[in-house]
PDB file of C-alpha atoms and ligand atoms in Angstrom:
ATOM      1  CA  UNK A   1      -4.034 -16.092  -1.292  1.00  0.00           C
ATOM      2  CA  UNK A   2      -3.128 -14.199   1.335  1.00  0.00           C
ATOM      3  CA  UNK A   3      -3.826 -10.293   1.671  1.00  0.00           C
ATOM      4  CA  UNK A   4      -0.266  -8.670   2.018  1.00  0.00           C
ATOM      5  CA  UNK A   5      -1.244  -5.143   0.223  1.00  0.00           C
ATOM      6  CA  UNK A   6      -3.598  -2.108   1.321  1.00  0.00           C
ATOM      7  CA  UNK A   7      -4.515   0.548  -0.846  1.00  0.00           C
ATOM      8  CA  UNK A   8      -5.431   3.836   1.296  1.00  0.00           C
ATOM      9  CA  UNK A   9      -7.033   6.987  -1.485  1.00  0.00           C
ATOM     10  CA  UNK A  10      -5.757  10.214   0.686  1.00  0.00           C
ATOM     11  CA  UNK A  11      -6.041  12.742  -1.956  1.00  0.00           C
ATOM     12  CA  UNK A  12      -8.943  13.972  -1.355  1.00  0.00           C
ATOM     13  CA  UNK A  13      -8.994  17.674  -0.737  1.00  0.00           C
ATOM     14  CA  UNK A  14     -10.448  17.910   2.863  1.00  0.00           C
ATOM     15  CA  UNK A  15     -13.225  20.928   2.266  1.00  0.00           C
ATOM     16  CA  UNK A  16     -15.620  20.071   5.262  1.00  0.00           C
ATOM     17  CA  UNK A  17     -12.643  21.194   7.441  1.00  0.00           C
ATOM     18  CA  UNK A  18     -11.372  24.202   6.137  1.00  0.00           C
ATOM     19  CA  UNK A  19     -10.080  26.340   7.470  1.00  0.00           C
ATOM     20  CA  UNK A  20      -7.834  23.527   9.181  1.00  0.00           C
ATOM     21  CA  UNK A  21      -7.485  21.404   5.866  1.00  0.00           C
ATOM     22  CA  UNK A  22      -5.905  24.738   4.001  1.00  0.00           C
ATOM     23  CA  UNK A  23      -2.228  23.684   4.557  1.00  0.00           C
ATOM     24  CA  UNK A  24      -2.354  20.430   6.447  1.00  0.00           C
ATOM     25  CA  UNK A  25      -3.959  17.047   5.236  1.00  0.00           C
ATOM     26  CA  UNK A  26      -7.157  16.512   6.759  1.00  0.00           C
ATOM     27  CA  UNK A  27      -5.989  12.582   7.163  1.00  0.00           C
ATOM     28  CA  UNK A  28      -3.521  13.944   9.586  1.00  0.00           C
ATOM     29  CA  UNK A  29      -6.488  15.932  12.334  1.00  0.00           C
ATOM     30  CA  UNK A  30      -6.309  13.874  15.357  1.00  0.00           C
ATOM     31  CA  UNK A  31      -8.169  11.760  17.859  1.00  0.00           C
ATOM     32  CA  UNK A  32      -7.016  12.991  20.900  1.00  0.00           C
ATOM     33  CA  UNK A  33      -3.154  13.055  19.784  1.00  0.00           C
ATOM     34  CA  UNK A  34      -2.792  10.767  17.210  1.00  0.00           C
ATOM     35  CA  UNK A  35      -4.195  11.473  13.635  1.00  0.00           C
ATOM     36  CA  UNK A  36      -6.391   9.734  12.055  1.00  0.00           C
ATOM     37  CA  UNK A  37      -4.471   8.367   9.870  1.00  0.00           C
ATOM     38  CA  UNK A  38      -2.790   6.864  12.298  1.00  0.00           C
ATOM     39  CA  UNK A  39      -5.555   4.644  13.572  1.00  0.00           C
ATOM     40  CA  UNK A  40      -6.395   3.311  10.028  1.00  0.00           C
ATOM     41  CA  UNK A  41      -3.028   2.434   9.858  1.00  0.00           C
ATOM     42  CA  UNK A  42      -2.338   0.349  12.552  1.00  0.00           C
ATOM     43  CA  UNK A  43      -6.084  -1.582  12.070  1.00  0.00           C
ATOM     44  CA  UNK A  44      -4.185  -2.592   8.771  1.00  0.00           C
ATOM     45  CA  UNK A  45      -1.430  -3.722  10.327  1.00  0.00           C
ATOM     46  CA  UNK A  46      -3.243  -5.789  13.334  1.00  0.00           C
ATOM     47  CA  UNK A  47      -4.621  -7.809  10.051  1.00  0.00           C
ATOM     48  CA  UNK A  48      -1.332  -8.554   8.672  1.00  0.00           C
ATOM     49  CA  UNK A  49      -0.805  -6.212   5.992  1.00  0.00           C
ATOM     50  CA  UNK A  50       2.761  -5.745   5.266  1.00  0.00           C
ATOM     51  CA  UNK A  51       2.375  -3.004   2.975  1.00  0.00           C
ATOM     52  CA  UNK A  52       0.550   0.192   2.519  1.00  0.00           C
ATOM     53  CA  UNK A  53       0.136   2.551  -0.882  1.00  0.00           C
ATOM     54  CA  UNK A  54      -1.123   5.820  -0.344  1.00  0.00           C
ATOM     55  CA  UNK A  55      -2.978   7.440  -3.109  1.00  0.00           C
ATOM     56  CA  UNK A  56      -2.035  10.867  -2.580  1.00  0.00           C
ATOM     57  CA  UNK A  57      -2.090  14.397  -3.944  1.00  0.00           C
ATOM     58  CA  UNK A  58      -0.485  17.952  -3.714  1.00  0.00           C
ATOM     59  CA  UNK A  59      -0.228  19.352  -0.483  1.00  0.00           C
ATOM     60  CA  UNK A  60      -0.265  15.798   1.498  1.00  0.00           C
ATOM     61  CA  UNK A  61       3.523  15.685   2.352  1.00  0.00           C
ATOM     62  CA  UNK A  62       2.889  15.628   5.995  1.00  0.00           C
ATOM     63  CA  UNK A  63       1.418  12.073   5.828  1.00  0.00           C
ATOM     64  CA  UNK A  64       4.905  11.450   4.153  1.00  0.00           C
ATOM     65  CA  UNK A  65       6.806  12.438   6.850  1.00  0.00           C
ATOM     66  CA  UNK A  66       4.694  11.358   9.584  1.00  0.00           C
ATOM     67  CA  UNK A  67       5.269   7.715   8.601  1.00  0.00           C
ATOM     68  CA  UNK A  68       9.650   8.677   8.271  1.00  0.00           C
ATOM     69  CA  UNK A  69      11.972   9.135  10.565  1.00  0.00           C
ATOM     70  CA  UNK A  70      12.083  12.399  11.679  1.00  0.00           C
ATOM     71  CA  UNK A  71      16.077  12.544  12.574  1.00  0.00           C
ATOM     72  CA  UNK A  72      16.089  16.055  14.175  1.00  0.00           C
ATOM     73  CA  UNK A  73      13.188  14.998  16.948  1.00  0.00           C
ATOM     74  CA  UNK A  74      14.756  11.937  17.638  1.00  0.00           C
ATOM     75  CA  UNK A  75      17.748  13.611  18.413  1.00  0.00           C
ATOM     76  CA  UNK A  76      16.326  16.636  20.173  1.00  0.00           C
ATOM     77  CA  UNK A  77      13.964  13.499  22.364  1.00  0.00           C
ATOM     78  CA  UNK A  78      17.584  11.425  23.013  1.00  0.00           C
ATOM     79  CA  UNK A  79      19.348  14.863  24.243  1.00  0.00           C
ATOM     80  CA  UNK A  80      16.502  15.644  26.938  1.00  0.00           C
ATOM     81  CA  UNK A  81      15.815  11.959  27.906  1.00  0.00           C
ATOM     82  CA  UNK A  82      12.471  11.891  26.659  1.00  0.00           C
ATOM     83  CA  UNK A  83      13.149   7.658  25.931  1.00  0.00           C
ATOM     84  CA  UNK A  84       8.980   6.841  26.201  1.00  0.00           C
ATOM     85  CA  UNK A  85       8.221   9.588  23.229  1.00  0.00           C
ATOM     86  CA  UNK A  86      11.495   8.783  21.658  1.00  0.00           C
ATOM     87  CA  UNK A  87      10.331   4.972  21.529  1.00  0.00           C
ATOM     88  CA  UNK A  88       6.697   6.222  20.489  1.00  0.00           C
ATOM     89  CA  UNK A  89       7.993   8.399  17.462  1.00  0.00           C
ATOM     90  CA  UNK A  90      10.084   5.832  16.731  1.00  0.00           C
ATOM     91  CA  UNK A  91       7.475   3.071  16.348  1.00  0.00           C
ATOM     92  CA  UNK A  92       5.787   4.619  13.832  1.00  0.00           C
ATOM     93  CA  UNK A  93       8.504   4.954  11.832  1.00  0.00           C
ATOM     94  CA  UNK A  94       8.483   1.148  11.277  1.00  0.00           C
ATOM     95  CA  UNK A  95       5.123   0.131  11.420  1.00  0.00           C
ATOM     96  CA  UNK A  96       5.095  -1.273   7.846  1.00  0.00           C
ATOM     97  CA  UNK A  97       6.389  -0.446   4.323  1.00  0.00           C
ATOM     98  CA  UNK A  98       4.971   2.572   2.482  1.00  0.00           C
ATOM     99  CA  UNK A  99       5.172   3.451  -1.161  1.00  0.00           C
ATOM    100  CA  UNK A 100       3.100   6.980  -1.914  1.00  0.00           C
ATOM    101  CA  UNK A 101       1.582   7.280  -5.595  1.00  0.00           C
ATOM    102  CA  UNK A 102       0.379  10.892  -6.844  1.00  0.00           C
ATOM    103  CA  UNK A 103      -3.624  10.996  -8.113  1.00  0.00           C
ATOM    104  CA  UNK A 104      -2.618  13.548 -10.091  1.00  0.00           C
ATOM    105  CA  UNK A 105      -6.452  15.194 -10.233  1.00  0.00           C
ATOM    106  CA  UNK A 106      -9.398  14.258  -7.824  1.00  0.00           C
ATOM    107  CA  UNK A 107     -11.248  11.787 -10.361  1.00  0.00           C
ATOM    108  CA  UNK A 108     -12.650   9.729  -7.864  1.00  0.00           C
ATOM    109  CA  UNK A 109     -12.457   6.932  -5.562  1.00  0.00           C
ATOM    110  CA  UNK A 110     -12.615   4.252  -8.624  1.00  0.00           C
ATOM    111  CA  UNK A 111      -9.469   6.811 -10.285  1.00  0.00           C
ATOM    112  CA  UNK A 112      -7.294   6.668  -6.984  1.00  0.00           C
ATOM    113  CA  UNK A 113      -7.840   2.591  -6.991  1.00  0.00           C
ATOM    114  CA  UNK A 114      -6.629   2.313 -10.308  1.00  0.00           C
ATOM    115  CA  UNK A 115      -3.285   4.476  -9.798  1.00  0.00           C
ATOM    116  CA  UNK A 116      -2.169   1.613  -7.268  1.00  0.00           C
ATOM    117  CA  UNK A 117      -2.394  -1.051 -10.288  1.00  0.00           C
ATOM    118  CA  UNK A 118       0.938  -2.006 -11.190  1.00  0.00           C
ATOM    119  CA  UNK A 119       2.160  -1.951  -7.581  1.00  0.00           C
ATOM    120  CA  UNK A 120      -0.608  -4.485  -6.330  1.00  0.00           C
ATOM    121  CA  UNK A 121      -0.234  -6.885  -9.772  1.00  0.00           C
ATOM    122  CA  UNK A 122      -2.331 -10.022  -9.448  1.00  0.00           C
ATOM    123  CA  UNK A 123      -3.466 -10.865  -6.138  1.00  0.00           C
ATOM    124  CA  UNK A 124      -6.251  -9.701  -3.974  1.00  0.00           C
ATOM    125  CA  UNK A 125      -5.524  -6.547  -1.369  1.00  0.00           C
ATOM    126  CA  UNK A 126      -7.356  -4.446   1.111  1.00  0.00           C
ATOM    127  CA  UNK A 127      -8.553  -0.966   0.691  1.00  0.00           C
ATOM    128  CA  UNK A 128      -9.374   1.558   3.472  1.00  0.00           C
ATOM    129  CA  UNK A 129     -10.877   4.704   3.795  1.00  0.00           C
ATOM    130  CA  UNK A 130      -9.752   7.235   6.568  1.00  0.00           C
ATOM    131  CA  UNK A 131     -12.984   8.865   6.989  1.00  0.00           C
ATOM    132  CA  UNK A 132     -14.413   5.712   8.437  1.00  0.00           C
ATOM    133  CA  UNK A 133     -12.503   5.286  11.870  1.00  0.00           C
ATOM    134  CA  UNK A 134     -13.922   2.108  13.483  1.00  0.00           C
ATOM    135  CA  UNK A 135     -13.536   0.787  17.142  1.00  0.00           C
ATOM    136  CA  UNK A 136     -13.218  -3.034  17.241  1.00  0.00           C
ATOM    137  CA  UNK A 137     -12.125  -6.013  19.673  1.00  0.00           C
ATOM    138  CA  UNK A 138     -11.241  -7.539  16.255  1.00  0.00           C
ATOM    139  CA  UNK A 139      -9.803  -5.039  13.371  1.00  0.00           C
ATOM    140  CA  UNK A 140     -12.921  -4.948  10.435  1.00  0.00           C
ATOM    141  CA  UNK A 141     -10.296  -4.944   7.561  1.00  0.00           C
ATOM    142  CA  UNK A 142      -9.683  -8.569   9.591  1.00  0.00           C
ATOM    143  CA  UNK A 143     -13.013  -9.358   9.662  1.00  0.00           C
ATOM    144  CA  UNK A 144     -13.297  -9.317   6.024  1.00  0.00           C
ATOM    145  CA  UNK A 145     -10.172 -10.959   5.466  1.00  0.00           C
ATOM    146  CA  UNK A 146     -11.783 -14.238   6.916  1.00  0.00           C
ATOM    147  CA  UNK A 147     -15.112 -13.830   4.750  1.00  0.00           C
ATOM    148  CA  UNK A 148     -12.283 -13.358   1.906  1.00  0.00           C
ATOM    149  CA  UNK A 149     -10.534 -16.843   3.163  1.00  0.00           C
ATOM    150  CA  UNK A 150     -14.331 -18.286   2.737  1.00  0.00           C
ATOM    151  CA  UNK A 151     -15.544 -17.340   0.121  1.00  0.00           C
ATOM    152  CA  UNK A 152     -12.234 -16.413  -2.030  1.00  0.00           C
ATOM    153  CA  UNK A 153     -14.296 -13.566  -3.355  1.00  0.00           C
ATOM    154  CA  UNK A 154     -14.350  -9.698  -2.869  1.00  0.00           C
ATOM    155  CA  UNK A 155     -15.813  -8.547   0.177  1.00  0.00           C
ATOM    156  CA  UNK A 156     -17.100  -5.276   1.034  1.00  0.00           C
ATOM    157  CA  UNK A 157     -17.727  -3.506   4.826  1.00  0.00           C
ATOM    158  CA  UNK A 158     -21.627  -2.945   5.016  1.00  0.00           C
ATOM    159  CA  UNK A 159     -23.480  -1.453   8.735  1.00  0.00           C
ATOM    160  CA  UNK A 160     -27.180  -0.533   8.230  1.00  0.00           C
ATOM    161  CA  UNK A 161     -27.832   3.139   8.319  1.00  0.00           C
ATOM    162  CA  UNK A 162     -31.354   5.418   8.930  1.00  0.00           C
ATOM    163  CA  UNK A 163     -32.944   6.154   5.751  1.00  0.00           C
ATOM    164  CA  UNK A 164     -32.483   9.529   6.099  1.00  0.00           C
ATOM    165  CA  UNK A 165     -28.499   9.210   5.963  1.00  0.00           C
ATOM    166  CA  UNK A 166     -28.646   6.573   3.394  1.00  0.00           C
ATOM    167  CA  UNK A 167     -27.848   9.073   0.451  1.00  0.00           C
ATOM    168  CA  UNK A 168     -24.671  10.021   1.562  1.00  0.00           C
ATOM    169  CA  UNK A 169     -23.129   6.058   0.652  1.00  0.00           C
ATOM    170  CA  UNK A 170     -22.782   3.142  -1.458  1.00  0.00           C
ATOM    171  CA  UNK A 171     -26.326   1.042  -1.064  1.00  0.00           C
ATOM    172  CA  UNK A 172     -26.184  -2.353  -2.241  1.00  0.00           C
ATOM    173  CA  UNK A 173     -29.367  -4.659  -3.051  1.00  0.00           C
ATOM    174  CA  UNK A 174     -28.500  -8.449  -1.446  1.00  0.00           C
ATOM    175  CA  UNK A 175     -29.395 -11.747  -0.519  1.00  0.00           C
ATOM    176  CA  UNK A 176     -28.907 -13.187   3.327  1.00  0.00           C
ATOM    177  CA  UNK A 177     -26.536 -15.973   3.234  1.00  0.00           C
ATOM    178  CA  UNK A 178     -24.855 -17.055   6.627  1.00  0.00           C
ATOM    179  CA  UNK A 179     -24.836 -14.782   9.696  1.00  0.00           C
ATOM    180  CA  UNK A 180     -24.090 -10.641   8.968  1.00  0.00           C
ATOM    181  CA  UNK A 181     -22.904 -12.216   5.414  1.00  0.00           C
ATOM    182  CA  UNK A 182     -24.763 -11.075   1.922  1.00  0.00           C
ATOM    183  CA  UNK A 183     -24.478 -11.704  -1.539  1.00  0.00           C
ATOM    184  CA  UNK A 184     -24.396  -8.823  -3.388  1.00  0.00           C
ATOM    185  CA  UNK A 185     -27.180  -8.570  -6.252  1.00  0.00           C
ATOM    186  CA  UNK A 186     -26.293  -4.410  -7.016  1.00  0.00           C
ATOM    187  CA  UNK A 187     -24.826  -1.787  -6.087  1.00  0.00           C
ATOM    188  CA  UNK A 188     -26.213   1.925  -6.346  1.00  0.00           C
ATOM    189  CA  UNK A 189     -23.865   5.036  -5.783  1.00  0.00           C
ATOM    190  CA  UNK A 190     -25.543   7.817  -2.858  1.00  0.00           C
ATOM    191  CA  UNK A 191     -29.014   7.100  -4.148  1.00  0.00           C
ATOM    192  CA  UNK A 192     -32.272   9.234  -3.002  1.00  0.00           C
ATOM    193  CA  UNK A 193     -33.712   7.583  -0.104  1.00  0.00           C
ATOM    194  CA  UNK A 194     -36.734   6.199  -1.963  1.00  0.00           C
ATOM    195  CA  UNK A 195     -34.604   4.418  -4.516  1.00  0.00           C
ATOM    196  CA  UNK A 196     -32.171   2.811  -2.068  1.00  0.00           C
ATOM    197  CA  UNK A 197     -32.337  -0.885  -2.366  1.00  0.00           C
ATOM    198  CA  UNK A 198     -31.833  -1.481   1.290  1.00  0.00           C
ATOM    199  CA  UNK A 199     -30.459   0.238   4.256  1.00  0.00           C
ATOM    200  CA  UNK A 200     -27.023  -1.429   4.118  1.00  0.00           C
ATOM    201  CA  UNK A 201     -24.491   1.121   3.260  1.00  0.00           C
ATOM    202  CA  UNK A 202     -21.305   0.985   1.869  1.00  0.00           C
ATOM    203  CA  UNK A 203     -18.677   1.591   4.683  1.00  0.00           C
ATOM    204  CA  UNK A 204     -15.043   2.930   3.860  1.00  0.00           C
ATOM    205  CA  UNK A 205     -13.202  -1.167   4.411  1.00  0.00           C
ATOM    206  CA  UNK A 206     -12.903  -3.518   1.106  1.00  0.00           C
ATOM    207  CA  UNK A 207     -11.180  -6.887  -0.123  1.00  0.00           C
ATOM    208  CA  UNK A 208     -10.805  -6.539  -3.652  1.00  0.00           C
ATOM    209  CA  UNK A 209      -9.552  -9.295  -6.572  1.00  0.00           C
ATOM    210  CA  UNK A 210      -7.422  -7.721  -9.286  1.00  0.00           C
ATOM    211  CA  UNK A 211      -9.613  -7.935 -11.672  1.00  0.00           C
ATOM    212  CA  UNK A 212     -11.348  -4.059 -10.201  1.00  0.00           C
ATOM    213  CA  UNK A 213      -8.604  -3.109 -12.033  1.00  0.00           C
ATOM    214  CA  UNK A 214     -10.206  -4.265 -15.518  1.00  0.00           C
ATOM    215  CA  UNK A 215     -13.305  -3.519 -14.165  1.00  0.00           C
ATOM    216  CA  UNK A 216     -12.654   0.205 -13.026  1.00  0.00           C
ATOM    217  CA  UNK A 217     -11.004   0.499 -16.711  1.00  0.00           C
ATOM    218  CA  UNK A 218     -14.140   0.011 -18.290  1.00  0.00           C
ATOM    219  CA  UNK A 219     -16.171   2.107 -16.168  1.00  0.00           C
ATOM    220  CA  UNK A 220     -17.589   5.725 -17.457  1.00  0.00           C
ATOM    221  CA  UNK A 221     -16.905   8.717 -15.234  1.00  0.00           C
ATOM    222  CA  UNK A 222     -20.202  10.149 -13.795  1.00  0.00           C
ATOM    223  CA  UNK A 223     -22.064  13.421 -14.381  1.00  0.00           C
ATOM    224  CA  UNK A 224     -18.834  15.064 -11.808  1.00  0.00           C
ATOM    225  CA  UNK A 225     -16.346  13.919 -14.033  1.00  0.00           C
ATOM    226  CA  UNK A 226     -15.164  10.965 -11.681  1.00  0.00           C
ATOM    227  CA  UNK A 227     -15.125   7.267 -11.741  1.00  0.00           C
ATOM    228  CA  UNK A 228     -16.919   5.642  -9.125  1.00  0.00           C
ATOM    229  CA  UNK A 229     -15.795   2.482  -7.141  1.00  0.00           C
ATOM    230  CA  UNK A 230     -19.139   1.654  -6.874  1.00  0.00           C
ATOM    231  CA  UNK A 231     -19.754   1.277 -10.517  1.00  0.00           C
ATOM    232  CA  UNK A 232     -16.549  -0.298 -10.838  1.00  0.00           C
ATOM    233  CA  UNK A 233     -17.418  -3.154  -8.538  1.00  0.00           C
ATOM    234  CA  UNK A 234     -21.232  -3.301 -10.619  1.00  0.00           C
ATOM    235  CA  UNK A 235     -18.880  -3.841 -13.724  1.00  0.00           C
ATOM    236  CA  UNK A 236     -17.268  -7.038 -11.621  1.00  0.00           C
ATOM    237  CA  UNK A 237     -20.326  -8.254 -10.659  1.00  0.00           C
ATOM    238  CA  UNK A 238     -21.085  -8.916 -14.478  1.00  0.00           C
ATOM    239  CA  UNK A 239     -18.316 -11.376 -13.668  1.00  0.00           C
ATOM    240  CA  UNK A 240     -17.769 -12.562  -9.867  1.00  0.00           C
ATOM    241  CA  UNK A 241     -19.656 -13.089  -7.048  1.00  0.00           C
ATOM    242  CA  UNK A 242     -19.386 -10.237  -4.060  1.00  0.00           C
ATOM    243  CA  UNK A 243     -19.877 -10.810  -0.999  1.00  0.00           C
ATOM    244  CA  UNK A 244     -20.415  -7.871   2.014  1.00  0.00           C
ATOM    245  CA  UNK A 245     -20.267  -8.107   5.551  1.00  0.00           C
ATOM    246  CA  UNK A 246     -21.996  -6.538   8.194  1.00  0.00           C
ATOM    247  CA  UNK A 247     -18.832  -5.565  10.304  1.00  0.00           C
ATOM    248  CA  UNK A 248     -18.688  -5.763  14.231  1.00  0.00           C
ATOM    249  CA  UNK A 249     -17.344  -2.479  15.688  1.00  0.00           C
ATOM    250  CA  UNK A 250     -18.103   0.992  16.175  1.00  0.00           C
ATOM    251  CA  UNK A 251     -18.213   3.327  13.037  1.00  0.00           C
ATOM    252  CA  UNK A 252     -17.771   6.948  13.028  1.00  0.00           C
ATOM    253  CA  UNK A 253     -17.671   8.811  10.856  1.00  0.00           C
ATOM    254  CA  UNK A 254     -14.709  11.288  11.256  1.00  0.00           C
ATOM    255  CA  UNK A 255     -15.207  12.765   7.492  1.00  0.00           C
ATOM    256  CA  UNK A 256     -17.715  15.096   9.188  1.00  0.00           C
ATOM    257  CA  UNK A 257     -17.735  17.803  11.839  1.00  0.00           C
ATOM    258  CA  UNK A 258     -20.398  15.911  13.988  1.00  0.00           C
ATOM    259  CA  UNK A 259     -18.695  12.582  13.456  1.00  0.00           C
ATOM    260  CA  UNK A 260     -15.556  13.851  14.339  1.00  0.00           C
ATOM    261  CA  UNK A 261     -16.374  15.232  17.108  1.00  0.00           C
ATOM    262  CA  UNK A 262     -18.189  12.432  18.558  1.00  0.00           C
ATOM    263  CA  UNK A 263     -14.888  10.304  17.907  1.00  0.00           C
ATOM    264  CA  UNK A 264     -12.646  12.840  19.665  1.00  0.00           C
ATOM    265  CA  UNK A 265     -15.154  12.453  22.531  1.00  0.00           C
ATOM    266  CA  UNK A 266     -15.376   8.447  22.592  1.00  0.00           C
ATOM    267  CA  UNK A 267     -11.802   7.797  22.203  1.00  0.00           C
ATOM    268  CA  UNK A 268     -11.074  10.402  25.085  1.00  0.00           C
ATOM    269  CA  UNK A 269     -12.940   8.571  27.229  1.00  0.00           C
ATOM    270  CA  UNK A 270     -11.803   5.224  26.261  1.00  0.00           C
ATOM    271  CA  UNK A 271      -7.937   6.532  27.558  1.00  0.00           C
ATOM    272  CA  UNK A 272      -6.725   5.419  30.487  1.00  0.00           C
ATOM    273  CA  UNK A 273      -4.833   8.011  31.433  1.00  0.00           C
ATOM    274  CA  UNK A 274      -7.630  10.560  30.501  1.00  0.00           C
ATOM    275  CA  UNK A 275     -10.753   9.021  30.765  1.00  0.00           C
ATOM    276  CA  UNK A 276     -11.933   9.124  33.881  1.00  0.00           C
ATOM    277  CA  UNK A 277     -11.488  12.640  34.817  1.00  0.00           C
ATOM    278  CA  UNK A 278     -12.927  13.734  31.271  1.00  0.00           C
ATOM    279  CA  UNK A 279     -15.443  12.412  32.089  1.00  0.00           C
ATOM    280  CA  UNK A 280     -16.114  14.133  35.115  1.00  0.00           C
ATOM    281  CA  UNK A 281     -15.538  17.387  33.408  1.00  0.00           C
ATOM    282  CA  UNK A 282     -18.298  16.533  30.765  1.00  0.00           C
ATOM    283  CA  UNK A 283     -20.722  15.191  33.874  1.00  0.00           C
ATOM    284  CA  UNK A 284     -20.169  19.225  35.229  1.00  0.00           C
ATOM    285  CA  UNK A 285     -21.067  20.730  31.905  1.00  0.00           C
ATOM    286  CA  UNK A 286     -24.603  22.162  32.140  1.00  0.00           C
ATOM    287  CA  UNK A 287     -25.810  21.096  29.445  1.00  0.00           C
TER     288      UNK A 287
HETATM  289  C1  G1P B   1     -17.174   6.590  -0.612  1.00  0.00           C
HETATM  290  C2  G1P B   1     -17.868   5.597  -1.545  1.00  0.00           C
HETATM  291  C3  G1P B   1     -19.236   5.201  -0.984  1.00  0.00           C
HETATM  292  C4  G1P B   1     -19.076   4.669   0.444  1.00  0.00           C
HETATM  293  C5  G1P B   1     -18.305   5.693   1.317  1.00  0.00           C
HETATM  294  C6  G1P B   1     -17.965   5.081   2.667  1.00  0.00           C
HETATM  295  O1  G1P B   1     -17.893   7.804  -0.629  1.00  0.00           O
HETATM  296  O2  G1P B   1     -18.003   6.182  -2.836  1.00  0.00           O
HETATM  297  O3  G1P B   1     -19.803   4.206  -1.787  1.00  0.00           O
HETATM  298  O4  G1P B   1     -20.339   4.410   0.987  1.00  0.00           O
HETATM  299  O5  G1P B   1     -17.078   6.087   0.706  1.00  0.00           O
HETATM  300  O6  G1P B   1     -17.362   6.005   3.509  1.00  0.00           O
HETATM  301  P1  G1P B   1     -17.296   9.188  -0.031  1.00  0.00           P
HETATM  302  O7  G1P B   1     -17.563   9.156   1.440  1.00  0.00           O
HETATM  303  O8  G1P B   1     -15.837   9.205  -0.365  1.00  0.00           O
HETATM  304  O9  G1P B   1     -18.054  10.276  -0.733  1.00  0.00           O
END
């Protein structure tokens, strides 16, 4: 079946930025001059999704609007001639179809999943997290897509990660099957790093079957009150084969100050129309 949907959880409350995060979404803090958001966005279009719900909460209108028209620039842009930005603010506009959905209270990943279950209905769909910004010839919600088309099972984004990181992600146990492919065996939610069953880590991309839905239903909240999807997809596992995949690409991430700011860094120098002379600034620093 083919993937049409993506589910994107944006509620979260943004608290490793603040002060910037007080009044503005922290999805919306940009790369260079496009926010992050952004860039998840248009890696789920380059796979061919066709739609996009956004799990989101209070204070997150600006996502909203970001993804409208915005009648007043356009106008203002056609009146001084500006047709290149007019085109550009434009675009975005109609990069897909959006349909928002309130998580009323931040009970977890698993909790935001589960408010997008009537709109997704019975067929597999994509999830993405906006923390995890990724560089890729070939977009990694894509890449799973064709382990999906394999395998017709879910598939989750995996990229091996120091020990000493490990507790900070999903850390599943697995068997080798084919090139960068695993079988899942377990899952374990930010474990210490002595009880992590590998060093494969849980990164922000996921195809999903509907039946999370049932599964994240029957899962208990943890000792913070919120359901996890890790222990959601454990619950599935009673019942279907997983599959992860070690992704191709370049992960940062932009959830964090350092992470962020190596992003900001990489994709400035990756800009044409930047790049080079960036550069040569950060070659003068003395450092
Ligand atoms: C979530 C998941 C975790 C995963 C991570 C990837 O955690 O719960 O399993 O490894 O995303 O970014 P969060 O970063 O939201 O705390």
């Amino acid at each position: 079946m083919k993937i049409k949907k993506a589910v994107f959880p944006v509620a979260g409350l943004g608290t490793r930025f603040l002060p910037a995060t007080k009044a503005s979404p922290k999805e919306m803090l940009p790369l260079v001059d496009k926010p992050m958001i952004q860039y998840v966005v248009e890696e789920a279009i380059d796979a061919g999704i066709e739609e996009i719900i956004m799990i989101t909460g209070r204070g997150k209108n600006a996502i909203e609007d970001h993804f409208d028209i915005s009648f007043e620039l356009e106008h203002a842009l056609k009146g001084k001639n500006q047709n290149k930005l007019l085109e550009e603010v434009r675009e975005i506009s109609n990069l897909v179809d959006f349909c928002y959905i309130r998580q009323k209270e931040p009970l977890g990943l698993g909790h935001a999943i589960l408010r997008a279950k009537d709109l997704i209905g019975d067929e597999p769909f994509a999830v993405l997290l906006g923390d995890d910004i990724i560089y890729s010839d070939v977009p990694v919600i894509k890449q799973l897509i064709k382990i999906y088309d394999k395998y017709n099972t879910s598939v989750i984004a995996v990229e091996k990660v120091d020990k000493r990181e490990i507790s900070n992600y999903g850390v599943i146990e697995h068997k080798k099957i084919d090139d960068r492919v695993y079988q899942i065996l377990d899952l374990v939610e930010k474990p210490p790093p002595s009880e992590a069953p590998s060093d494969l880590a849980i990164i922000g991309r996921y195809i999903l079957t509907p039946q999370i839905f049932s599964a994240l239903e029957n899962t208990e909240t943890d000792k913070s009150g919120e359901i996890q999807l890790t222990y959601g997809l454990r619950h599935l596992l009673e019942r279907q084969v997983i599959h992860a995949y070690q992704f191709e690409g370049r992960r940062y991430d932009a959830g964090n100050k350092l992470g962020f700011l190596k992003a900001t860094v990489e994709f400035a120098l990756r800009r044409p129309d930047l790049g080079s002379e960036f550069r040569e600034y950060l070659k003068s620093l003395e450092l």
